[in-house]
Amino acid sequence: MLSREENELLTQTDAGTPGGQYFRRFWLPALLPSEVPTPDCPPVRIRLLGEDLIAFRDTNGQVGLLEEACPHRRASLFWGRNEECGLRCVYHGWKFDVNGICMDIPNEPQEYRFESKVRTVAYPTREYGGLVWVYMGPPELQPELPKLEWARVPESHRYISKRLQETNYLQAIEGGIDSSHSNFLHASLDAFRLTDSYVEKVKNSDNLRAKYHLLDKAPWFTVKKTDYGLVIAVRRKAEEDRYYWRLTQFLVPSHTMIPHQSGHSIHGHCWVPRDDQTCWVWTMSWNPNAPLSENDWGMIRDETFVHAQVDPVTFRPVRNKDNNYLVDREQQRTSTMTGIHGFASQDQAIQESMSPIVDRTRERLGTSDTAIIAMRRLLLEEIRGLAQAHEPFAAHHGDIYWVRSASLLLKRDVEFEEGARDLMKAEV
Amino acid sequence: MKLDAPSGMPRSGVNPNHIVPVTNFSADTLRSIIAHMEVSTDFEHLVYREAELDAIWSITGFFLVSEPGSTQLEAVRRLHAGAHKAHDLVADRRPAEAAVVLRGFL
């Protein structure tokens, strides 16, 4: 449980709030480059940390992110003309470049023009790792970009999707690091019931998760604080002399990596507050050593795992709360726990059902919620630390993000920190 | 650390890196949590203690709702409030004070 004050500290990210200040110390994923595909293409609306912004790609190919409202009369720059290295408001013709500098005020007589005095809010951007990133904090504290492995692999080795989730970012992260829910929410009925046919099917599987995850539904949890966040280690019984370990990464402010098995592609998320009631879910799938396989593309196309089909303009999932996520009750009766297709939609349905901002004064946690407790405490420490002028270490040390999740079998007398040390290092 | 389920009684040395299994709010369970609290110093230890106190708070909370006629009601109500107080002390990195609060229920 959290106190009301703690819950607000963690879930409020508008400008001027402590949590908002914290997020504004990091580079954040803002949009897909394909949203502003070519120089002078139409601008698009982006809402981030409670701020309404306009993104545009100027004539030189540089991406600008400006406050949506024109500083003159507050008209939306979404209707603006993207022309000759600037975005021109169509109401009275004021024009701004990617740095927010006013280039033209054509409605004032020549002798009264004051372009040089006018600026609008503009945030620096970087194109990196298949995304446009934005920094919305104090210019003198601009951080390093995080050296995340998925951002460093060739484009053919990764796929990134973006979707809107109608909840606060925090409960989305909590879903991402909550290891015990997948035995239920994402399970087939055969797996949940551990039917003989299911056990027979997985007993010789080379997929460790399929083989061991469901056979021990009450795993042992541990967490390890790191420079970049947390390693969340979950241990399940395997053969007599071994444990099956799943190691999830949480990297501040809001990146997660799903435990992956060597030789398979890796998946992760970044959860970016859109405002206090909604967030952007960035989902990354990557293979550090090779282009994504036909199997990977099949899972992406069929939305069976972490990616979901969305509306191309709003990024709202096709399966959403207005259509009950296209739940198939017959399928729920006969074959899966939820009757909802795909892990992403299953997560979204359950997290959106908790109300946009969970009242954490009313929850009833147990020891299986250790990872969630640890993540909240870590973020609270960071947010309170910043309020006392302790800048977040990770923001200025991009190298420490060079890690991976893992899942592996270890002898029972080997600690995961030792046994998985090499596997948790990124390669690219 | 190994525990005698269901009593929660320590069998060997106390290891603050291990989570005490909390399936009830017996004196043995509280004793085990207190023993772990008293040697907890690191971020990770305090997270585990918070998880244990969350579990005590949850179990007592459910008891209060489901057993309104119980003769233990008042005692459980006090423990529920005490677990909340101890939880907030642990969250504030004050495990020794939290242990004192819990000790009052033994």
PDB file of N, CA, C and O in Angstrom, chain A residues 120-164:
ATOM      1  N   THR A 120       8.794  30.603 -28.740  1.00  0.00           N
ATOM      2  CA  THR A 120       7.774  29.716 -28.193  1.00  0.00           C
ATOM      3  C   THR A 120       8.474  28.550 -27.508  1.00  0.00           C
ATOM      4  O   THR A 120       9.673  28.341 -27.680  1.00  0.00           O
ATOM      5  N   VAL A 121       7.708  27.813 -26.715  1.00  0.00           N
ATOM      6  CA  VAL A 121       8.305  26.657 -26.015  1.00  0.00           C
ATOM      7  C   VAL A 121       8.720  25.626 -27.060  1.00  0.00           C
ATOM      8  O   VAL A 121       7.913  25.215 -27.900  1.00  0.00           O
ATOM      9  N   ALA A 122       9.986  25.220 -27.022  1.00  0.00           N
ATOM     10  CA  ALA A 122      10.502  24.192 -27.939  1.00  0.00           C
ATOM     11  C   ALA A 122      11.412  23.268 -27.146  1.00  0.00           C
ATOM     12  O   ALA A 122      12.168  23.725 -26.287  1.00  0.00           O
ATOM     13  N   TYR A 123      11.320  21.980 -27.432  1.00  0.00           N
ATOM     14  CA  TYR A 123      12.164  21.015 -26.724  1.00  0.00           C
ATOM     15  C   TYR A 123      13.120  20.346 -27.704  1.00  0.00           C
ATOM     16  O   TYR A 123      12.727  20.018 -28.829  1.00  0.00           O
ATOM     17  N   PRO A 124      14.367  20.118 -27.266  1.00  0.00           N
ATOM     18  CA  PRO A 124      15.327  19.459 -28.155  1.00  0.00           C
ATOM     19  C   PRO A 124      14.930  18.010 -28.441  1.00  0.00           C
ATOM     20  O   PRO A 124      14.344  17.344 -27.574  1.00  0.00           O
ATOM     21  N   THR A 125      15.236  17.552 -29.627  1.00  0.00           N
ATOM     22  CA  THR A 125      14.926  16.168 -30.013  1.00  0.00           C
ATOM     23  C   THR A 125      16.184  15.490 -30.551  1.00  0.00           C
ATOM     24  O   THR A 125      17.131  16.166 -30.973  1.00  0.00           O
ATOM     25  N   ARG A 126      16.170  14.160 -30.537  1.00  0.00           N
ATOM     26  CA  ARG A 126      17.227  13.354 -31.165  1.00  0.00           C
ATOM     27  C   ARG A 126      16.561  12.172 -31.845  1.00  0.00           C
ATOM     28  O   ARG A 126      15.632  11.588 -31.290  1.00  0.00           O
ATOM     29  N   GLU A 127      17.040  11.814 -33.022  1.00  0.00           N
ATOM     30  CA  GLU A 127      16.590  10.571 -33.652  1.00  0.00           C
ATOM     31  C   GLU A 127      17.621   9.511 -33.325  1.00  0.00           C
ATOM     32  O   GLU A 127      18.804   9.658 -33.665  1.00  0.00           O
ATOM     33  N   TYR A 128      17.168   8.481 -32.661  1.00  0.00           N
ATOM     34  CA  TYR A 128      18.103   7.488 -32.119  1.00  0.00           C
ATOM     35  C   TYR A 128      17.352   6.184 -31.885  1.00  0.00           C
ATOM     36  O   TYR A 128      16.269   6.180 -31.287  1.00  0.00           O
ATOM     37  N   GLY A 129      17.925   5.114 -32.400  1.00  0.00           N
ATOM     38  CA  GLY A 129      17.355   3.796 -32.121  1.00  0.00           C
ATOM     39  C   GLY A 129      15.955   3.599 -32.651  1.00  0.00           C
ATOM     40  O   GLY A 129      15.156   2.896 -32.026  1.00  0.00           O
ATOM     41  N   GLY A 130      15.639   4.220 -33.790  1.00  0.00           N
ATOM     42  CA  GLY A 130      14.323   4.008 -34.378  1.00  0.00           C
ATOM     43  C   GLY A 130      13.221   4.821 -33.746  1.00  0.00           C
ATOM     44  O   GLY A 130      12.036   4.546 -33.969  1.00  0.00           O
ATOM     45  N   LEU A 131      13.593   5.839 -32.975  1.00  0.00           N
ATOM     46  CA  LEU A 131      12.601   6.703 -32.330  1.00  0.00           C
ATOM     47  C   LEU A 131      13.051   8.155 -32.383  1.00  0.00           C
ATOM     48  O   LEU A 131      14.251   8.439 -32.511  1.00  0.00           O
ATOM     49  N   VAL A 132      12.097   9.063 -32.226  1.00  0.00           N
ATOM     50  CA  VAL A 132      12.436  10.456 -31.944  1.00  0.00           C
ATOM     51  C   VAL A 132      12.304  10.637 -30.438  1.00  0.00           C
ATOM     52  O   VAL A 132      11.252  10.350 -29.857  1.00  0.00           O
ATOM     53  N   TRP A 133      13.375  11.070 -29.797  1.00  0.00           N
ATOM     54  CA  TRP A 133      13.406  11.283 -28.350  1.00  0.00           C
ATOM     55  C   TRP A 133      13.313  12.772 -28.069  1.00  0.00           C
ATOM     56  O   TRP A 133      13.744  13.598 -28.883  1.00  0.00           O
ATOM     57  N   VAL A 134      12.786  13.092 -26.912  1.00  0.00           N
ATOM     58  CA  VAL A 134      12.676  14.499 -26.527  1.00  0.00           C
ATOM     59  C   VAL A 134      13.219  14.683 -25.112  1.00  0.00           C
ATOM     60  O   VAL A 134      13.106  13.783 -24.268  1.00  0.00           O
ATOM     61  N   TYR A 135      13.796  15.845 -24.888  1.00  0.00           N
ATOM     62  CA  TYR A 135      14.219  16.222 -23.533  1.00  0.00           C
ATOM     63  C   TYR A 135      13.441  17.473 -23.150  1.00  0.00           C
ATOM     64  O   TYR A 135      13.517  18.502 -23.832  1.00  0.00           O
ATOM     65  N   MET A 136      12.699  17.403 -22.053  1.00  0.00           N
ATOM     66  CA  MET A 136      11.789  18.490 -21.672  1.00  0.00           C
ATOM     67  C   MET A 136      12.232  19.185 -20.385  1.00  0.00           C
ATOM     68  O   MET A 136      11.446  19.866 -19.738  1.00  0.00           O
ATOM     69  N   GLY A 137      13.492  19.004 -20.003  1.00  0.00           N
ATOM     70  CA  GLY A 137      13.963  19.573 -18.748  1.00  0.00           C
ATOM     71  C   GLY A 137      14.810  20.808 -18.934  1.00  0.00           C
ATOM     72  O   GLY A 137      14.901  21.369 -20.035  1.00  0.00           O
ATOM     73  N   PRO A 138      15.464  21.253 -17.854  1.00  0.00           N
ATOM     74  CA  PRO A 138      16.296  22.456 -17.924  1.00  0.00           C
ATOM     75  C   PRO A 138      17.429  22.273 -18.940  1.00  0.00           C
ATOM     76  O   PRO A 138      18.139  21.263 -18.889  1.00  0.00           O
ATOM     77  N   PRO A 139      17.623  23.238 -19.846  1.00  0.00           N
ATOM     78  CA  PRO A 139      18.638  23.069 -20.912  1.00  0.00           C
ATOM     79  C   PRO A 139      20.036  22.788 -20.366  1.00  0.00           C
ATOM     80  O   PRO A 139      20.786  22.002 -20.942  1.00  0.00           O
ATOM     81  N   GLU A 140      20.364  23.383 -19.243  1.00  0.00           N
ATOM     82  CA  GLU A 140      21.729  23.212 -18.724  1.00  0.00           C
ATOM     83  C   GLU A 140      21.960  21.827 -18.113  1.00  0.00           C
ATOM     84  O   GLU A 140      23.093  21.482 -17.772  1.00  0.00           O
ATOM     85  N   LEU A 141      20.896  21.037 -17.978  1.00  0.00           N
ATOM     86  CA  LEU A 141      21.037  19.699 -17.378  1.00  0.00           C
ATOM     87  C   LEU A 141      20.745  18.583 -18.382  1.00  0.00           C
ATOM     88  O   LEU A 141      20.393  17.468 -18.006  1.00  0.00           O
ATOM     89  N   GLN A 142      20.914  18.909 -19.679  1.00  0.00           N
ATOM     90  CA  GLN A 142      20.572  17.920 -20.701  1.00  0.00           C
ATOM     91  C   GLN A 142      21.350  16.617 -20.456  1.00  0.00           C
ATOM     92  O   GLN A 142      22.572  16.634 -20.340  1.00  0.00           O
ATOM     93  N   PRO A 143      20.622  15.484 -20.378  1.00  0.00           N
ATOM     94  CA  PRO A 143      21.280  14.220 -20.012  1.00  0.00           C
ATOM     95  C   PRO A 143      21.887  13.511 -21.229  1.00  0.00           C
ATOM     96  O   PRO A 143      21.829  14.027 -22.348  1.00  0.00           O
ATOM     97  N   GLU A 144      22.441  12.322 -20.970  1.00  0.00           N
ATOM     98  CA  GLU A 144      22.928  11.468 -22.055  1.00  0.00           C
ATOM     99  C   GLU A 144      21.778  10.589 -22.531  1.00  0.00           C
ATOM    100  O   GLU A 144      20.902  10.227 -21.742  1.00  0.00           O
ATOM    101  N   LEU A 145      21.832  10.211 -23.811  1.00  0.00           N
ATOM    102  CA  LEU A 145      20.876   9.209 -24.292  1.00  0.00           C
ATOM    103  C   LEU A 145      21.235   7.858 -23.676  1.00  0.00           C
ATOM    104  O   LEU A 145      22.415   7.537 -23.544  1.00  0.00           O
ATOM    105  N   PRO A 146      20.236   7.070 -23.295  1.00  0.00           N
ATOM    106  CA  PRO A 146      20.538   5.762 -22.692  1.00  0.00           C
ATOM    107  C   PRO A 146      21.045   4.783 -23.742  1.00  0.00           C
ATOM    108  O   PRO A 146      20.437   4.649 -24.806  1.00  0.00           O
ATOM    109  N   LYS A 147      22.141   4.108 -23.438  1.00  0.00           N
ATOM    110  CA  LYS A 147      22.717   3.164 -24.419  1.00  0.00           C
ATOM    111  C   LYS A 147      22.007   1.814 -24.321  1.00  0.00           C
ATOM    112  O   LYS A 147      22.606   0.786 -23.982  1.00  0.00           O
ATOM    113  N   LEU A 148      20.732   1.837 -24.606  1.00  0.00           N
ATOM    114  CA  LEU A 148      19.931   0.616 -24.565  1.00  0.00           C
ATOM    115  C   LEU A 148      20.263  -0.242 -25.785  1.00  0.00           C
ATOM    116  O   LEU A 148      20.402   0.282 -26.897  1.00  0.00           O
ATOM    117  N   GLU A 149      20.328  -1.530 -25.577  1.00  0.00           N
ATOM    118  CA  GLU A 149      20.749  -2.403 -26.675  1.00  0.00           C
ATOM    119  C   GLU A 149      19.814  -2.309 -27.876  1.00  0.00           C
ATOM    120  O   GLU A 149      20.256  -2.260 -29.012  1.00  0.00           O
ATOM    121  N   TRP A 150      18.512  -2.260 -27.613  1.00  0.00           N
ATOM    122  CA  TRP A 150      17.573  -2.216 -28.739  1.00  0.00           C
ATOM    123  C   TRP A 150      17.759  -0.965 -29.589  1.00  0.00           C
ATOM    124  O   TRP A 150      17.427  -0.953 -30.772  1.00  0.00           O
ATOM    125  N   ALA A 151      18.292   0.090 -28.985  1.00  0.00           N
ATOM    126  CA  ALA A 151      18.483   1.332 -29.736  1.00  0.00           C
ATOM    127  C   ALA A 151      19.758   1.269 -30.586  1.00  0.00           C
ATOM    128  O   ALA A 151      19.970   2.120 -31.447  1.00  0.00           O
ATOM    129  N   ARG A 152      20.604   0.280 -30.360  1.00  0.00           N
ATOM    130  CA  ARG A 152      21.908   0.229 -31.006  1.00  0.00           C
ATOM    131  C   ARG A 152      22.008  -0.855 -32.069  1.00  0.00           C
ATOM    132  O   ARG A 152      22.992  -0.933 -32.786  1.00  0.00           O
ATOM    133  N   VAL A 153      21.003  -1.717 -32.163  1.00  0.00           N
ATOM    134  CA  VAL A 153      21.065  -2.770 -33.183  1.00  0.00           C
ATOM    135  C   VAL A 153      20.656  -2.189 -34.538  1.00  0.00           C
ATOM    136  O   VAL A 153      19.973  -1.155 -34.591  1.00  0.00           O
ATOM    137  N   PRO A 154      21.064  -2.836 -35.645  1.00  0.00           N
ATOM    138  CA  PRO A 154      20.611  -2.364 -36.964  1.00  0.00           C
ATOM    139  C   PRO A 154      19.085  -2.408 -37.056  1.00  0.00           C
ATOM    140  O   PRO A 154      18.440  -3.211 -36.369  1.00  0.00           O
ATOM    141  N   GLU A 155      18.564  -1.564 -37.935  1.00  0.00           N
ATOM    142  CA  GLU A 155      17.103  -1.446 -38.033  1.00  0.00           C
ATOM    143  C   GLU A 155      16.418  -2.781 -38.344  1.00  0.00           C
ATOM    144  O   GLU A 155      15.330  -3.048 -37.848  1.00  0.00           O
ATOM    145  N   SER A 156      17.103  -3.621 -39.138  1.00  0.00           N
ATOM    146  CA  SER A 156      16.501  -4.912 -39.507  1.00  0.00           C
ATOM    147  C   SER A 156      16.385  -5.856 -38.301  1.00  0.00           C
ATOM    148  O   SER A 156      15.675  -6.853 -38.367  1.00  0.00           O
ATOM    149  N   HIS A 157      17.089  -5.528 -37.211  1.00  0.00           N
ATOM    150  CA  HIS A 157      17.118  -6.424 -36.056  1.00  0.00           C
ATOM    151  C   HIS A 157      16.070  -6.055 -35.004  1.00  0.00           C
ATOM    152  O   HIS A 157      16.047  -6.658 -33.925  1.00  0.00           O
ATOM    153  N   ARG A 158      15.258  -5.023 -35.274  1.00  0.00           N
ATOM    154  CA  ARG A 158      14.302  -4.609 -34.243  1.00  0.00           C
ATOM    155  C   ARG A 158      12.971  -4.180 -34.853  1.00  0.00           C
ATOM    156  O   ARG A 158      12.898  -3.814 -36.030  1.00  0.00           O
ATOM    157  N   TYR A 159      11.955  -4.211 -33.996  1.00  0.00           N
ATOM    158  CA  TYR A 159      10.649  -3.667 -34.339  1.00  0.00           C
ATOM    159  C   TYR A 159      10.137  -2.907 -33.128  1.00  0.00           C
ATOM    160  O   TYR A 159      10.240  -3.385 -31.993  1.00  0.00           O
ATOM    161  N   ILE A 160       9.615  -1.704 -33.368  1.00  0.00           N
ATOM    162  CA  ILE A 160       9.097  -0.881 -32.264  1.00  0.00           C
ATOM    163  C   ILE A 160       7.655  -0.503 -32.576  1.00  0.00           C
ATOM    164  O   ILE A 160       7.359  -0.071 -33.694  1.00  0.00           O
ATOM    165  N   SER A 161       6.781  -0.680 -31.610  1.00  0.00           N
ATOM    166  CA  SER A 161       5.405  -0.222 -31.803  1.00  0.00           C
ATOM    167  C   SER A 161       5.017   0.738 -30.677  1.00  0.00           C
ATOM    168  O   SER A 161       5.648   0.768 -29.623  1.00  0.00           O
ATOM    169  N   LYS A 162       3.982   1.520 -30.957  1.00  0.00           N
ATOM    170  CA  LYS A 162       3.513   2.543 -30.025  1.00  0.00           C
ATOM    171  C   LYS A 162       2.014   2.373 -29.847  1.00  0.00           C
ATOM    172  O   LYS A 162       1.301   2.160 -30.828  1.00  0.00           O
ATOM    173  N   ARG A 163       1.560   2.405 -28.611  1.00  0.00           N
ATOM    174  CA  ARG A 163       0.112   2.372 -28.406  1.00  0.00           C
ATOM    175  C   ARG A 163      -0.284   3.234 -27.210  1.00  0.00           C
ATOM    176  O   ARG A 163       0.524   3.459 -26.304  1.00  0.00           O
ATOM    177  N   LEU A 164      -1.498   3.694 -27.277  1.00  0.00           N
ATOM    178  CA  LEU A 164      -2.047   4.516 -26.200  1.00  0.00           C
ATOM    179  C   LEU A 164      -2.671   3.606 -25.148  1.00  0.00           C
ATOM    180  O   LEU A 164      -3.424   2.696 -25.488  1.00  0.00           O
TER     181      LEU A 164
END
